[in-house]
Amino acid sequence: QVQLAESGGGLVQPGGSLKLSCAASGLTSNSYAMGWFRQAPGQEREFVAAMRRPNGATYYADSFKGRFTLSRDSAKNTVYLQMNNLKPEDTAVYYCARQPNPISSTISNRDRYTNWGRGTQVTVSS
């Protein structure tokens, strides 16, 4: 029943910024994590960041700390990923996903996320 919809991707120049959105519907539990993953052509899907609900704790993969930032709008049931200082290697399809009842040891585990959006394309090129 849970449905996720990503938006905000596009084409940007190196050094530019994008703000991705993940809108959720059909949620029946207040204990979950909303995560972001990305997948470039020929590469595995990798963990980017996640926010735990309802406490709002955030988690970032080491390579994205200080450059990517999570935020939320509870009224819109939406989580945002602000991406700054984008690099060509950030080019990928970015996915939003939900993990029920997360714990610290599984927050970055792709296999523990049960609901996925269809992805939004981010292309960084001059």
PDB file of C-alpha atoms in Angstrom:
ATOM      1  CA  GLN A   1       0.000   0.000   0.000  1.00  0.00           C
ATOM      2  CA  VAL A   2       2.942   2.333   0.582  1.00  0.00           C
ATOM      3  CA  GLN A   3       3.814   4.372  -2.479  1.00  0.00           C
ATOM      4  CA  LEU A   4       6.830   6.631  -2.935  1.00  0.00           C
ATOM      5  CA  ALA A   5       7.396   9.241  -5.612  1.00  0.00           C
ATOM      6  CA  GLU A   6      10.725  10.976  -6.272  1.00  0.00           C
ATOM      7  CA  SER A   7      11.083  14.273  -8.078  1.00  0.00           C
ATOM      8  CA  GLY A   8      13.582  17.092  -8.550  1.00  0.00           C
ATOM      9  CA  GLY A   9      16.194  15.463 -10.750  1.00  0.00           C
ATOM     10  CA  GLY A  10      17.600  17.090 -13.842  1.00  0.00           C
ATOM     11  CA  LEU A  11      20.700  18.356 -15.623  1.00  0.00           C
ATOM     12  CA  VAL A  12      23.088  20.607 -13.697  1.00  0.00           C
ATOM     13  CA  GLN A  13      26.625  21.872 -14.177  1.00  0.00           C
ATOM     14  CA  PRO A  14      29.480  20.757 -11.920  1.00  0.00           C
ATOM     15  CA  GLY A  15      29.364  22.733  -8.687  1.00  0.00           C
ATOM     16  CA  GLY A  16      25.623  23.247  -8.941  1.00  0.00           C
ATOM     17  CA  SER A  17      22.855  22.095  -6.625  1.00  0.00           C
ATOM     18  CA  LEU A  18      19.654  20.081  -6.760  1.00  0.00           C
ATOM     19  CA  LYS A  19      16.964  19.365  -4.189  1.00  0.00           C
ATOM     20  CA  LEU A  20      15.263  15.989  -4.533  1.00  0.00           C
ATOM     21  CA  SER A  21      11.861  15.238  -3.028  1.00  0.00           C
ATOM     22  CA  CYS A  22      10.324  11.976  -1.857  1.00  0.00           C
ATOM     23  CA  ALA A  23       6.584  12.097  -1.258  1.00  0.00           C
ATOM     24  CA  ALA A  24       5.055   9.143   0.597  1.00  0.00           C
ATOM     25  CA  SER A  25       1.477   7.919   0.730  1.00  0.00           C
ATOM     26  CA  GLY A  26      -0.270   4.958   2.343  1.00  0.00           C
ATOM     27  CA  LEU A  27       1.866   4.976   5.497  1.00  0.00           C
ATOM     28  CA  THR A  28       0.276   3.202   8.478  1.00  0.00           C
ATOM     29  CA  SER A  29       3.235   3.138  10.893  1.00  0.00           C
ATOM     30  CA  ASN A  30       5.208   5.966  12.477  1.00  0.00           C
ATOM     31  CA  SER A  31       8.350   3.850  12.911  1.00  0.00           C
ATOM     32  CA  TYR A  32      10.403   3.656   9.718  1.00  0.00           C
ATOM     33  CA  ALA A  33      13.357   5.078   7.864  1.00  0.00           C
ATOM     34  CA  MET A  34      13.163   6.976   4.606  1.00  0.00           C
ATOM     35  CA  GLY A  35      16.348   6.383   2.652  1.00  0.00           C
ATOM     36  CA  TRP A  36      18.019   7.585  -0.507  1.00  0.00           C
ATOM     37  CA  PHE A  37      20.025   5.322  -2.792  1.00  0.00           C
ATOM     38  CA  ARG A  38      21.633   5.924  -6.148  1.00  0.00           C
ATOM     39  CA  GLN A  39      22.708   3.744  -9.042  1.00  0.00           C
ATOM     40  CA  ALA A  40      24.986   4.723 -11.908  1.00  0.00           C
ATOM     41  CA  PRO A  41      25.159   2.717 -15.141  1.00  0.00           C
ATOM     42  CA  GLY A  42      27.077  -0.512 -14.636  1.00  0.00           C
ATOM     43  CA  GLN A  43      27.361  -0.011 -10.868  1.00  0.00           C
ATOM     44  CA  GLU A  44      25.594  -1.375  -7.811  1.00  0.00           C
ATOM     45  CA  ARG A  45      22.890   0.561  -6.028  1.00  0.00           C
ATOM     46  CA  GLU A  46      24.539   2.372  -3.118  1.00  0.00           C
ATOM     47  CA  PHE A  47      23.274   3.952   0.089  1.00  0.00           C
ATOM     48  CA  VAL A  48      23.325   7.747   0.219  1.00  0.00           C
ATOM     49  CA  ALA A  49      21.414   8.879   3.323  1.00  0.00           C
ATOM     50  CA  ALA A  50      18.378   8.108   5.486  1.00  0.00           C
ATOM     51  CA  MET A  51      16.120   9.742   8.041  1.00  0.00           C
ATOM     52  CA  ARG A  52      14.508   7.781  10.859  1.00  0.00           C
ATOM     53  CA  ARG A  53      10.927   8.555  11.825  1.00  0.00           C
ATOM     54  CA  PRO A  54       9.516   9.771  14.068  1.00  0.00           C
ATOM     55  CA  ASN A  55      12.640  11.057  15.843  1.00  0.00           C
ATOM     56  CA  GLY A  56      14.221  12.621  12.745  1.00  0.00           C
ATOM     57  CA  ALA A  57      17.694  11.129  13.240  1.00  0.00           C
ATOM     58  CA  THR A  58      19.761  11.281  10.062  1.00  0.00           C
ATOM     59  CA  TYR A  59      22.427   9.002   8.633  1.00  0.00           C
ATOM     60  CA  TYR A  60      24.831   9.671   5.778  1.00  0.00           C
ATOM     61  CA  ALA A  61      27.283   7.538   3.899  1.00  0.00           C
ATOM     62  CA  ASP A  62      30.772   8.866   4.615  1.00  0.00           C
ATOM     63  CA  SER A  63      31.361  10.036   1.057  1.00  0.00           C
ATOM     64  CA  PHE A  64      28.339  12.381   1.181  1.00  0.00           C
ATOM     65  CA  LYS A  65      28.757  13.987   4.606  1.00  0.00           C
ATOM     66  CA  GLY A  66      28.996  17.770   4.412  1.00  0.00           C
ATOM     67  CA  ARG A  67      27.737  17.910   0.835  1.00  0.00           C
ATOM     68  CA  PHE A  68      24.289  16.290   0.994  1.00  0.00           C
ATOM     69  CA  THR A  69      21.675  17.220   3.611  1.00  0.00           C
ATOM     70  CA  LEU A  70      18.323  15.678   4.581  1.00  0.00           C
ATOM     71  CA  SER A  71      15.256  17.620   5.655  1.00  0.00           C
ATOM     72  CA  ARG A  72      11.521  16.995   5.963  1.00  0.00           C
ATOM     73  CA  ASP A  73       8.125  18.608   5.632  1.00  0.00           C
ATOM     74  CA  SER A  74       5.742  16.691   7.870  1.00  0.00           C
ATOM     75  CA  ALA A  75       2.676  18.532   6.574  1.00  0.00           C
ATOM     76  CA  LYS A  76       3.426  17.270   3.058  1.00  0.00           C
ATOM     77  CA  ASN A  77       4.705  13.858   4.247  1.00  0.00           C
ATOM     78  CA  THR A  78       7.837  14.532   2.227  1.00  0.00           C
ATOM     79  CA  VAL A  79      11.565  14.042   2.756  1.00  0.00           C
ATOM     80  CA  TYR A  80      14.108  16.135   0.858  1.00  0.00           C
ATOM     81  CA  LEU A  81      17.700  15.549  -0.160  1.00  0.00           C
ATOM     82  CA  GLN A  82      19.635  18.772  -0.759  1.00  0.00           C
ATOM     83  CA  MET A  83      22.665  18.063  -2.943  1.00  0.00           C
ATOM     84  CA  ASN A  84      25.363  20.739  -3.176  1.00  0.00           C
ATOM     85  CA  ASN A  85      28.655  21.013  -5.040  1.00  0.00           C
ATOM     86  CA  LEU A  86      27.603  18.316  -7.457  1.00  0.00           C
ATOM     87  CA  LYS A  87      30.261  16.443  -9.390  1.00  0.00           C
ATOM     88  CA  PRO A  88      30.082  14.474 -12.644  1.00  0.00           C
ATOM     89  CA  GLU A  89      30.489  11.263 -10.647  1.00  0.00           C
ATOM     90  CA  ASP A  90      27.198  12.066  -8.889  1.00  0.00           C
ATOM     91  CA  THR A  91      25.395  11.284 -12.135  1.00  0.00           C
ATOM     92  CA  ALA A  92      22.970   8.449 -11.383  1.00  0.00           C
ATOM     93  CA  VAL A  93      19.359   7.499 -10.882  1.00  0.00           C
ATOM     94  CA  TYR A  94      18.378   8.435  -7.336  1.00  0.00           C
ATOM     95  CA  TYR A  95      15.809   6.288  -5.532  1.00  0.00           C
ATOM     96  CA  CYS A  96      13.696   6.882  -2.450  1.00  0.00           C
ATOM     97  CA  ALA A  97      12.977   3.852  -0.252  1.00  0.00           C
ATOM     98  CA  ARG A  98      11.302   2.935   3.052  1.00  0.00           C
ATOM     99  CA  GLN A  99      12.554   0.532   5.727  1.00  0.00           C
ATOM    100  CA  PRO A 100      10.083  -0.499   8.470  1.00  0.00           C
ATOM    101  CA  ASN A 101      11.259  -0.555  12.094  1.00  0.00           C
ATOM    102  CA  PRO A 102      14.885   0.322  11.377  1.00  0.00           C
ATOM    103  CA  ILE A 103      17.839  -0.125  13.710  1.00  0.00           C
ATOM    104  CA  SER A 104      21.291   1.392  13.440  1.00  0.00           C
ATOM    105  CA  SER A 105      22.861  -1.787  12.082  1.00  0.00           C
ATOM    106  CA  THR A 106      20.422  -1.982   9.146  1.00  0.00           C
ATOM    107  CA  ILE A 107      19.909   1.678   8.254  1.00  0.00           C
ATOM    108  CA  SER A 108      22.200   1.431   5.210  1.00  0.00           C
ATOM    109  CA  ASN A 109      21.250  -2.122   4.212  1.00  0.00           C
ATOM    110  CA  ARG A 110      19.616  -2.050   0.794  1.00  0.00           C
ATOM    111  CA  ASP A 111      17.932  -5.410   1.352  1.00  0.00           C
ATOM    112  CA  ARG A 112      16.018  -4.158   4.403  1.00  0.00           C
ATOM    113  CA  TYR A 113      14.137  -1.529   2.418  1.00  0.00           C
ATOM    114  CA  THR A 114      10.759  -2.884   1.329  1.00  0.00           C
ATOM    115  CA  ASN A 115       9.233   0.005  -0.633  1.00  0.00           C
ATOM    116  CA  TRP A 116      10.866   1.821  -3.532  1.00  0.00           C
ATOM    117  CA  GLY A 117      10.086   4.724  -5.798  1.00  0.00           C
ATOM    118  CA  ARG A 118      10.748   4.601  -9.520  1.00  0.00           C
ATOM    119  CA  GLY A 119      13.776   6.902  -9.350  1.00  0.00           C
ATOM    120  CA  THR A 120      14.718  10.323 -10.666  1.00  0.00           C
ATOM    121  CA  GLN A 121      17.644  10.982 -13.012  1.00  0.00           C
ATOM    122  CA  VAL A 122      20.431  13.342 -11.925  1.00  0.00           C
ATOM    123  CA  THR A 123      22.972  14.308 -14.571  1.00  0.00           C
ATOM    124  CA  VAL A 124      25.974  16.506 -13.752  1.00  0.00           C
ATOM    125  CA  SER A 125      27.749  17.747 -16.854  1.00  0.00           C
ATOM    126  CA  SER A 126      29.175  20.919 -18.352  1.00  0.00           C
TER     127      SER A 126
END
